[in-house]
Each structure stands twice: as structure tokens, then as C-alpha cells.
CSV table of C-alpha atoms and ligand atoms in Angstrom, one decimal:
chain,number,residue,atom,x,y,z
L,255,VAL,CA,-33.4,-10.0,17.9
L,256,THR,CA,-32.5,-7.2,15.5
L,257,VAL,CA,-33.9,-6.3,12.1
L,258,LYS,CA,-31.1,-6.5,9.5
L,259,GLY,CA,-33.2,-5.5,6.5
L,260,THR,CA,-36.1,-6.7,4.4
L,261,GLN,CA,-36.5,-9.6,2.0
L,262,ALA,CA,-37.6,-9.3,-1.6
L,263,ASP,CA,-41.2,-9.8,-0.4
L,264,GLY,CA,-40.9,-7.1,2.2
L,265,THR,CA,-40.7,-9.4,5.2
L,266,PRO,CA,-38.1,-8.3,7.8
L,267,ILE,CA,-34.7,-10.1,7.9
L,268,LEU,CA,-34.0,-10.8,11.6
L,269,ASP,CA,-30.5,-11.3,13.1
L,270,LYS,CA,-30.9,-13.6,16.1
L,271,VAL,CA,-28.1,-13.5,18.6
L,272,LEU,CA,-27.8,-14.9,22.1
L,273,VAL,CA,-26.3,-12.1,24.3
L,274,ASN,CA,-24.6,-12.4,27.7
L,275,ALA,CA,-26.7,-10.3,30.0
L,276,VAL,CA,-23.7,-9.4,32.1
L,277,ASP,CA,-21.4,-7.9,29.6
L,278,GLY,CA,-23.6,-7.8,26.4
L,279,SER,CA,-21.1,-10.0,24.5
L,280,VAL,CA,-22.5,-12.1,21.7
L,281,VAL,CA,-22.6,-15.7,22.9
L,282,ALA,CA,-24.0,-17.3,19.8
L,283,ARG,CA,-25.5,-16.3,16.5
L,284,LEU,CA,-28.4,-18.3,15.1
L,285,PRO,CA,-28.3,-18.9,11.3
L,286,THR,CA,-28.6,-15.6,9.6
L,287,ILE,CA,-30.8,-15.1,6.5
L,288,HIS,CA,-28.6,-12.9,4.3
L,289,THR,CA,-29.8,-9.7,2.8
L,290,ALA,CA,-28.0,-10.5,-0.5
L,291,LYS,CA,-30.3,-10.7,-3.5
L,292,ASN,CA,-28.0,-11.4,-6.3
L,293,ARG,CA,-25.9,-14.5,-5.9
L,294,GLU,CA,-25.3,-16.8,-8.9
L,295,LEU,CA,-23.2,-20.0,-8.3
L,296,HIS,CA,-21.8,-22.2,-11.0
L,297,ASP,CA,-20.2,-25.6,-10.9
L,298,LEU,CA,-17.2,-26.0,-13.2
L,299,LYS,CA,-17.0,-29.8,-12.5
L,300,ASN,CA,-13.2,-29.6,-12.6
L,301,LYS,CA,-13.2,-28.0,-16.1
L,302,THR,CA,-12.0,-24.5,-16.9
L,303,THR,CA,-14.6,-23.1,-19.3
L,304,LEU,CA,-16.3,-20.2,-17.4
L,305,PRO,CA,-18.8,-19.8,-15.9
L,306,GLY,CA,-19.8,-23.5,-15.8
L,307,THR,CA,-23.3,-25.0,-15.0
L,308,THR,CA,-25.6,-22.7,-13.0
L,309,VAL,CA,-26.3,-24.7,-9.8
L,310,ARG,CA,-27.7,-22.2,-7.2
L,311,THR,CA,-29.1,-18.7,-7.7
L,312,GLU,CA,-30.5,-16.3,-5.1
L,313,GLY,CA,-33.2,-17.7,-2.9
L,314,GLN,CA,-32.8,-21.3,-4.2
L,315,ALA,CA,-32.5,-24.1,-1.6
L,316,ALA,CA,-29.2,-25.6,-0.6
L,317,THR,CA,-27.8,-28.2,-3.0
L,318,SER,CA,-26.1,-31.5,-2.3
L,319,ASP,CA,-22.7,-29.9,-2.8
L,320,ALA,CA,-21.4,-28.4,0.5
L,321,VAL,CA,-18.8,-26.4,-1.4
L,322,VAL,CA,-21.5,-24.6,-3.4
L,323,ASN,CA,-23.6,-24.1,-0.2
L,324,ASN,CA,-20.6,-22.8,1.8
L,325,ASN,CA,-19.6,-20.3,-1.0
L,326,TYR,CA,-23.2,-19.2,-1.3
L,327,ASP,CA,-23.2,-18.4,2.4
L,328,ARG,CA,-19.8,-16.7,2.4
L,329,LEU,CA,-21.0,-14.5,-0.5
L,330,GLY,CA,-24.1,-13.7,1.7
L,331,THR,CA,-21.9,-12.7,4.7
L,332,THR,CA,-19.7,-10.6,2.4
L,333,TYR,CA,-22.7,-8.8,0.9
L,334,ASP,CA,-24.1,-8.2,4.4
L,335,ALA,CA,-20.8,-6.8,5.7
L,336,TYR,CA,-20.5,-4.3,2.8
L,337,LYS,CA,-24.1,-3.3,3.2
L,338,GLU,CA,-24.1,-2.9,7.0
L,339,LEU,CA,-20.6,-1.4,7.4
L,340,PHE,CA,-20.3,0.8,4.3
L,341,ASN,CA,-23.9,0.9,3.0
L,342,ARG,CA,-22.6,-0.6,-0.3
L,343,ASP,CA,-25.2,-2.6,-2.4
L,344,SER,CA,-22.9,-5.3,-4.0
L,345,LEU,CA,-19.8,-4.9,-6.2
L,346,ASP,CA,-21.1,-1.9,-8.2
L,347,GLY,CA,-23.2,-0.2,-5.5
L,348,SER,CA,-26.3,-1.1,-7.4
L,349,GLY,CA,-27.0,-4.7,-6.6
L,350,GLY,CA,-24.7,-6.1,-9.3
L,351,LYS,CA,-24.7,-10.0,-9.6
L,352,LEU,CA,-22.2,-11.9,-7.5
L,353,ILE,CA,-21.1,-14.6,-10.0
L,354,SER,CA,-19.0,-17.3,-8.5
L,355,SER,CA,-17.6,-20.5,-10.2
L,356,VAL,CA,-16.4,-23.3,-7.9
L,357,HIS,CA,-14.5,-26.6,-8.6
L,358,TYR,CA,-12.3,-24.9,-11.2
L,359,SER,CA,-9.8,-27.3,-12.8
L,360,THR,CA,-8.2,-30.1,-10.7
L,361,LYS,CA,-6.3,-29.7,-7.4
L,362,TYR,CA,-6.1,-25.9,-8.3
L,363,ASN,CA,-4.4,-24.0,-5.5
L,364,ASN,CA,-5.8,-20.6,-6.5
L,365,ALA,CA,-8.8,-18.4,-6.4
L,366,TYR,CA,-9.1,-15.3,-8.6
L,367,TRP,CA,-11.2,-12.5,-9.9
L,368,ASN,CA,-11.2,-12.5,-13.7
L,369,GLY,CA,-12.6,-9.0,-14.1
L,370,THR,CA,-16.2,-10.1,-14.2
L,371,GLN,CA,-16.5,-13.0,-11.7
L,372,MET,CA,-14.9,-15.0,-8.9
L,373,VAL,CA,-13.3,-18.4,-9.6
L,374,TYR,CA,-12.3,-20.9,-7.0
L,375,GLY,CA,-10.1,-24.0,-7.1
L,376,ASP,CA,-10.5,-27.1,-4.9
L,377,GLY,CA,-6.9,-27.0,-3.7
L,378,ASP,CA,-4.7,-30.1,-3.7
L,379,GLY,CA,-5.6,-30.9,-0.1
L,380,SER,CA,-2.0,-30.2,1.0
L,381,THR,CA,-1.2,-26.5,0.1
L,382,PHE,CA,-4.9,-25.6,0.2
L,383,SER,CA,-8.2,-27.2,1.1
L,384,ASN,CA,-11.2,-26.0,-0.9
L,385,LEU,CA,-10.7,-22.2,-1.3
L,386,ALA,CA,-14.4,-21.6,-1.9
L,387,ASN,CA,-15.1,-22.6,1.7
L,388,SER,CA,-13.2,-19.6,3.1
L,389,LEU,CA,-14.8,-16.3,4.1
L,390,ASP,CA,-11.7,-14.1,3.9
L,391,VAL,CA,-10.8,-15.7,0.6
L,392,THR,CA,-14.3,-15.1,-0.8
L,393,ALA,CA,-14.3,-11.5,0.5
L,394,HIS,CA,-10.8,-11.0,-0.9
L,395,GLU,CA,-12.0,-12.1,-4.4
L,396,LEU,CA,-15.3,-10.1,-4.2
L,397,THR,CA,-13.2,-7.0,-3.1
L,398,HIS,CA,-11.3,-7.2,-6.4
L,399,GLY,CA,-14.7,-6.6,-7.9
L,400,VAL,CA,-15.4,-3.6,-5.7
L,401,THR,CA,-12.0,-2.1,-6.5
L,402,SER,CA,-12.5,-2.6,-10.2
L,403,ASN,CA,-15.8,-0.8,-10.0
L,404,THR,CA,-14.3,2.1,-8.0
L,405,SER,CA,-10.6,3.2,-7.9
L,406,ASN,CA,-9.8,0.5,-10.5
L,407,LEU,CA,-6.3,0.3,-9.1
L,408,GLU,CA,-4.0,-0.9,-11.9
L,409,TYR,CA,-3.0,-4.5,-11.1
L,410,SER,CA,0.8,-3.8,-11.4
L,411,GLY,CA,3.5,-1.7,-9.7
L,412,GLU,CA,2.6,0.2,-6.5
L,413,SER,CA,-1.1,0.4,-7.4
L,414,GLY,CA,-1.1,-3.3,-7.9
L,415,GLY,CA,0.2,-3.8,-4.3
L,416,LEU,CA,-2.5,-1.5,-3.1
L,417,ASN,CA,-5.1,-3.4,-5.1
L,418,GLU,CA,-4.0,-6.6,-3.4
L,419,ALA,CA,-3.9,-4.9,0.0
L,420,MET,CA,-7.5,-3.7,-0.4
L,421,SER,CA,-8.5,-7.3,-1.0
L,422,ASP,CA,-6.6,-8.6,2.0
L,423,ILE,CA,-7.8,-5.8,4.2
L,424,PHE,CA,-11.5,-6.1,3.4
L,425,GLY,CA,-11.2,-9.9,3.2
L,426,ASN,CA,-10.3,-9.7,6.9
L,427,VAL,CA,-12.7,-6.9,7.7
L,428,VAL,CA,-15.5,-9.2,6.5
L,429,GLU,CA,-14.0,-12.1,8.5
L,430,TYR,CA,-14.1,-9.8,11.6
L,431,TYR,CA,-17.8,-9.0,10.8
L,432,GLY,CA,-18.7,-12.6,10.2
L,433,ALA,CA,-17.1,-13.5,13.6
L,434,GLY,CA,-19.6,-11.2,15.3
L,435,LYS,CA,-17.4,-8.1,15.1
L,436,VAL,CA,-14.8,-9.8,17.2
L,437,VAL,CA,-11.0,-9.2,16.6
L,438,SER,CA,-8.8,-12.3,17.0
L,439,ASP,CA,-5.4,-13.5,15.6
L,440,ASN,CA,-7.3,-14.8,12.6
L,441,THR,CA,-8.4,-11.2,11.7
L,442,TRP,CA,-4.8,-10.6,10.7
L,443,LYS,CA,-4.1,-13.9,8.9
L,444,VAL,CA,-5.1,-14.3,5.2
L,445,GLY,CA,-6.6,-17.6,4.1
L,446,GLU,CA,-5.7,-19.3,7.4
L,447,ASP,CA,-8.9,-21.5,7.2
L,448,VAL,CA,-7.9,-23.2,3.9
L,449,TYR,CA,-4.1,-22.8,3.8
L,450,THR,CA,-2.1,-26.0,4.6
L,451,PRO,CA,-4.9,-28.0,6.3
L,452,ASN,CA,-2.3,-30.3,7.9
L,453,THR,CA,-0.4,-27.4,9.6
L,454,ALA,CA,-2.2,-25.5,12.3
L,455,GLY,CA,-1.8,-21.8,12.9
L,456,ASP,CA,-0.2,-20.8,9.6
L,457,ALA,CA,-1.6,-18.6,6.8
L,458,LEU,CA,-1.0,-17.6,3.2
L,459,ARG,CA,-0.2,-14.0,4.4
L,460,TYR,CA,0.1,-12.2,7.8
L,461,MET,CA,-1.1,-8.5,7.9
L,462,ASN,CA,0.5,-8.0,11.3
L,463,ASP,CA,3.9,-9.3,10.3
L,464,PRO,CA,4.0,-9.6,6.5
L,465,ALA,CA,7.6,-10.8,6.3
L,466,LYS,CA,6.6,-13.9,8.2
L,467,ASP,CA,5.5,-15.6,5.0
L,468,GLY,CA,9.1,-15.3,3.7
L,469,ASP,CA,8.2,-13.2,0.7
L,470,SER,CA,6.0,-10.2,1.6
L,471,LEU,CA,7.4,-6.7,2.1
L,472,ASP,CA,6.8,-4.8,5.3
L,473,TYR,CA,8.9,-1.7,4.5
L,474,TYR,CA,8.4,0.7,1.6
L,475,PRO,CA,12.2,1.4,1.0
L,476,ASP,CA,12.5,-2.3,0.1
L,477,TYR,CA,9.9,-2.0,-2.7
L,478,THR,CA,11.0,-2.5,-6.3
L,479,SER,CA,8.8,-2.7,-9.4
L,480,GLY,CA,9.7,-6.3,-9.8
L,481,VAL,CA,8.0,-7.4,-6.5
L,482,ASP,CA,4.8,-9.5,-7.0
L,483,VAL,CA,1.7,-7.5,-6.1
L,484,HIS,CA,0.8,-10.2,-3.5
L,485,TYR,CA,4.0,-9.4,-1.7
L,486,SER,CA,4.2,-5.6,-2.0
L,487,SER,CA,0.7,-5.6,-0.5
L,488,GLY,CA,2.4,-6.2,2.8
L,489,ILE,CA,3.4,-2.5,3.1
L,490,ALA,CA,-0.3,-1.4,3.1
L,491,ASN,CA,-1.5,-4.4,5.0
L,492,LEU,CA,0.9,-3.7,7.9
L,493,ALA,CA,-0.1,0.0,7.8
L,494,PHE,CA,-3.8,-1.0,8.2
L,495,TYR,CA,-3.0,-3.4,11.0
L,496,LEU,CA,-0.9,-0.7,12.9
L,497,LEU,CA,-3.7,1.9,12.4
L,498,SER,CA,-6.3,-0.6,13.8
L,499,GLN,CA,-4.4,-2.1,16.7
L,500,GLY,CA,-1.6,0.4,17.4
L,501,GLY,CA,2.1,-0.4,18.1
L,502,LYS,CA,5.4,-0.4,16.3
L,503,HIS,CA,6.9,-2.1,13.3
L,504,PRO,CA,7.1,-5.9,14.1
L,505,ARG,CA,10.7,-6.1,12.8
L,506,SER,CA,11.9,-2.6,14.0
L,507,LYS,CA,12.3,-1.3,10.5
L,508,THR,CA,11.2,2.0,12.0
L,509,THR,CA,10.7,3.3,15.6
L,510,VAL,CA,7.4,5.1,14.9
L,511,SER,CA,4.7,4.3,17.6
L,512,VAL,CA,1.1,4.3,16.2
L,513,THR,CA,-1.9,5.0,18.3
L,514,ALA,CA,-4.8,2.5,17.7
L,515,ILE,CA,-8.1,3.8,16.3
L,516,GLY,CA,-9.8,0.4,16.0
L,517,ILE,CA,-10.6,-1.8,13.0
L,518,GLU,CA,-13.9,-0.2,12.2
L,519,LYS,CA,-12.6,3.3,11.9
L,520,ALA,CA,-9.6,2.1,10.0
L,521,ALA,CA,-11.9,0.2,7.6
L,522,GLN,CA,-14.1,3.3,7.1
L,523,ILE,CA,-11.0,5.3,6.2
L,524,PHE,CA,-9.6,2.7,3.7
L,525,TYR,CA,-13.1,2.1,2.2
L,526,ARG,CA,-13.7,5.8,1.6
L,527,ALA,CA,-10.1,6.2,0.2
L,528,ASN,CA,-10.5,3.2,-2.2
L,529,THR,CA,-14.0,4.0,-3.4
L,530,GLN,CA,-14.0,7.8,-3.5
L,531,ILE,CA,-10.4,9.2,-3.7
L,532,PHE,CA,-7.9,6.7,-5.1
L,533,THR,CA,-7.2,6.7,-8.9
L,534,ALA,CA,-6.0,3.7,-11.0
L,535,SER,CA,-2.4,4.8,-10.7
L,536,THR,CA,-2.3,5.5,-6.9
L,537,THR,CA,1.2,5.2,-5.3
L,538,PHE,CA,1.9,4.3,-1.7
L,539,ALA,CA,2.8,8.0,-1.0
L,540,GLN,CA,-0.6,9.0,-2.5
L,541,ALA,CA,-2.3,6.3,-0.4
L,542,LYS,CA,-0.8,7.9,2.7
L,543,GLN,CA,-2.0,11.3,1.6
L,544,TRP,CA,-5.5,10.2,0.5
L,545,THR,CA,-6.2,7.9,3.5
L,546,GLY,CA,-5.4,11.0,5.6
L,547,GLN,CA,-7.8,13.0,3.5
L,548,ALA,CA,-10.5,10.3,3.9
L,549,ALA,CA,-10.1,10.5,7.7
L,550,GLN,CA,-10.6,14.2,7.6
L,551,ASP,CA,-13.6,13.9,5.3
L,552,LEU,CA,-15.1,11.4,7.8
L,553,GLY,CA,-14.8,14.1,10.5
L,554,TYR,CA,-12.4,12.0,12.6
L,555,THR,CA,-10.2,13.8,15.3
L,556,GLN,CA,-6.8,15.3,14.6
L,557,ALA,CA,-5.3,12.5,16.7
L,558,GLU,CA,-7.0,9.9,14.5
L,559,ILE,CA,-5.9,11.7,11.3
L,560,SER,CA,-2.3,11.8,12.7
L,561,ALA,CA,-2.5,8.1,13.5
L,562,VAL,CA,-3.2,7.5,9.8
L,563,ALA,CA,0.0,9.3,8.8
L,564,ASP,CA,2.0,7.6,11.6
L,565,ALA,CA,0.8,4.1,10.3
L,566,TRP,CA,2.3,4.8,6.9
L,567,SER,CA,5.5,6.3,8.4
L,568,ALA,CA,5.8,3.2,10.4
L,569,VAL,CA,6.1,1.1,7.2
L,570,GLY,CA,8.6,3.6,5.6
L,571,VAL,CA,6.2,5.7,3.6
L,572,THR,CA,7.5,9.2,4.6
Q,726,S7B,C1,-4.4,-17.9,-3.9
Q,726,S7B,C2,-4.3,-16.9,-5.0
Q,726,S7B,C3,-3.4,-17.1,-6.0
Q,726,S7B,C4,-3.3,-16.1,-7.0
Q,726,S7B,C5,-4.1,-14.9,-7.0
Q,726,S7B,C6,-4.9,-14.7,-5.9
Q,726,S7B,C7,-5.7,-13.4,-5.8
Q,726,S7B,O1,-7.0,-13.5,-5.6
Q,726,S7B,O2,-5.1,-12.4,-5.9
Q,726,S7B,C8,-5.0,-15.7,-4.9
Q,726,S7B,O3,-6.0,-15.6,-3.9
Q,726,S7B,C9,-5.6,-14.8,-2.8
Q,726,S7B,O4,-4.5,-14.2,-2.7
Q,726,S7B,C10,-6.6,-14.9,-1.7
Q,726,S7B,C11,-6.3,-14.4,-0.4
Q,726,S7B,C12,-6.3,-15.9,-0.7
Q,727,ZN,ZN1,-6.1,-10.9,-4.9
């Protein structure tokens, strides 16, 4: 049993895990009481006028709607991850409300951040199942809020690709945290738990091989200003993957070999860059420079700092 924090009334929040005595691996996690204190869920009842009816606020009991309860829990996990990994208290660093509206429109195959809150469609049951049930989608949307409160990366051009990449990256870092800090194939898939429910193993995007989705870029020289930000994000997504796990470009666009530094150090570097160094107009070349700067600020070794530059070189950012 470990103490994760304290509740509003001062009682400790305990994280109960069953640990394998031989190798210390986490065998099972008992339901966690989240440290979040600012969740506010709304039910749009398939309409589109935001925010919709307030159906569950922080500390309220579960409702009869599993989608509301699941999104409430995903927001809790996302809040916990940002607090525990980066010591960030919500979107704005000061406990800002996590406003989420579910059941947006009908058969809506999207989720989005509207500048103030998160909005989730139910999906049409074929392209997507309910997007509000997904942890990496929820953390993706919440990260748009973190980015808008920090670097405020302009949502177009190269900075737009970086904005989207921050959301894919931290969406999956939160998924890694929620899985008990265990890396799996799913850590590098985006939206895999709600994308095409009738097809196993696929995903909306693939950080370890962005071109696998047929649209995303994996090589900076292929970038043009007309590429959708959800596709140019692949350049930075692949750089993050290679920095975390090591290796070479999956489609041999370059021959650079990157040394792995692990997902947690890679996440600390990208978090510090996005929240303390990036500006609204950051380019991919500046992202290479400033993630290197972040690694140096964090006191990482020369080898780790070089691995950051190598990861960007591997995706053609020279
Ligand atoms: C599905 C979808 C459509 C349009 C915008 C977004 C958006 O939030 O940028 C979107 O959500 C995602 O990309 C998350 C990762 C699944
Ligand atoms: Zn996004």
C-alpha cells in the first residue's frame, strides 16, 4: 500500500497494488481513489449545445451512465498521471476544472478540445466505439488544454503538428501510467481501444510507424504546409518513440541509430520543452533544439542529450 496524496478532508489516498514478491512486478491494482478534485461532467444527450446537463461533479457517486462514469475515471487517471509524473495540478497548474461533455451529437466519430473543455462523440459503432471510454483519447484531449495553457502551440503549420504530437505523446504516456507504468504495443497506438471495434489490433495512429495509417508523415523532408496537423504529428511522434525505445527509422528513411533512454525520461524532456521552452510558433527544427535544451536543464547525461538530437535526425530534422 502506498500513499498517493490526501483527499479534500485530509485523509490519505492509498494506492493498493498486489506485488509479485519474486520480481516486484505489479500483479494487480485495486480500484484507485483519484487525487483529482476538479472534475465536471456534462451529458449532451446527443445534442450539440455545450456544455450540456451537469451530471457528475467531483466527489459525486457514480451515475447510471457507464460512459459518464468511465470518462470521470479516465479524467482521474489523467489528473493523477500529470500530478505524479510532472507535479502538474490540472490543465493550468492551479487545479483548473476538468470540464468534459459526452454524448455529443449522434454517431459522432470525433473527440475534441474547444479551447475551454473536452467534447466526446459516441462514435458510429463501426469507425469508433464511444470515444469517452478511452484513456489515451481522454488524455489526448486534456493535453490540448495543457498545451493551450503553456506553449500555446499555434494549431496550424509545423507548430500545429507539434501540438497534435504533444497530445498523442502524453495521451500514451498517461496510458502507460494507467497500465501500471508498463510499456506494451498499445503504448505506441493512438485510440486503439475505441477505433474500429470490429477490427482487432489496429489504431487511429501509430507512433512507432506513423505511415502505417496511410496518411501520417514519418520524415520531415516530406512535410508541406498543406498536411493536416494530425498527420504531420507523425514526425514528432516517431522521434519520441525512437528516443524512448531506441532503434532506427521503421521505413529506412534515414540510417540513424538512436539509443533508448526510456519513456519516462523522454516524457520528462518533452513535458519540460512543451511547458517551459516552446513558443506558439515553434518549428520542428526548434523542437529538436529545445528538447535538447530541456534534457540539459534536467541534468541528463551527454549520451542522453545526444540521443535526443539523434531521434530528431532519424526523422529527417537535421
Ligand atoms: C478523432 C479526432 C478527430 C478530430 C480531432 C481530434 C483531436 O482531438 O485532435 C480527434 O481526436 C484525436 O485525434 C484523439 C486521439 C483520438
Ligand atoms: Zn488532437
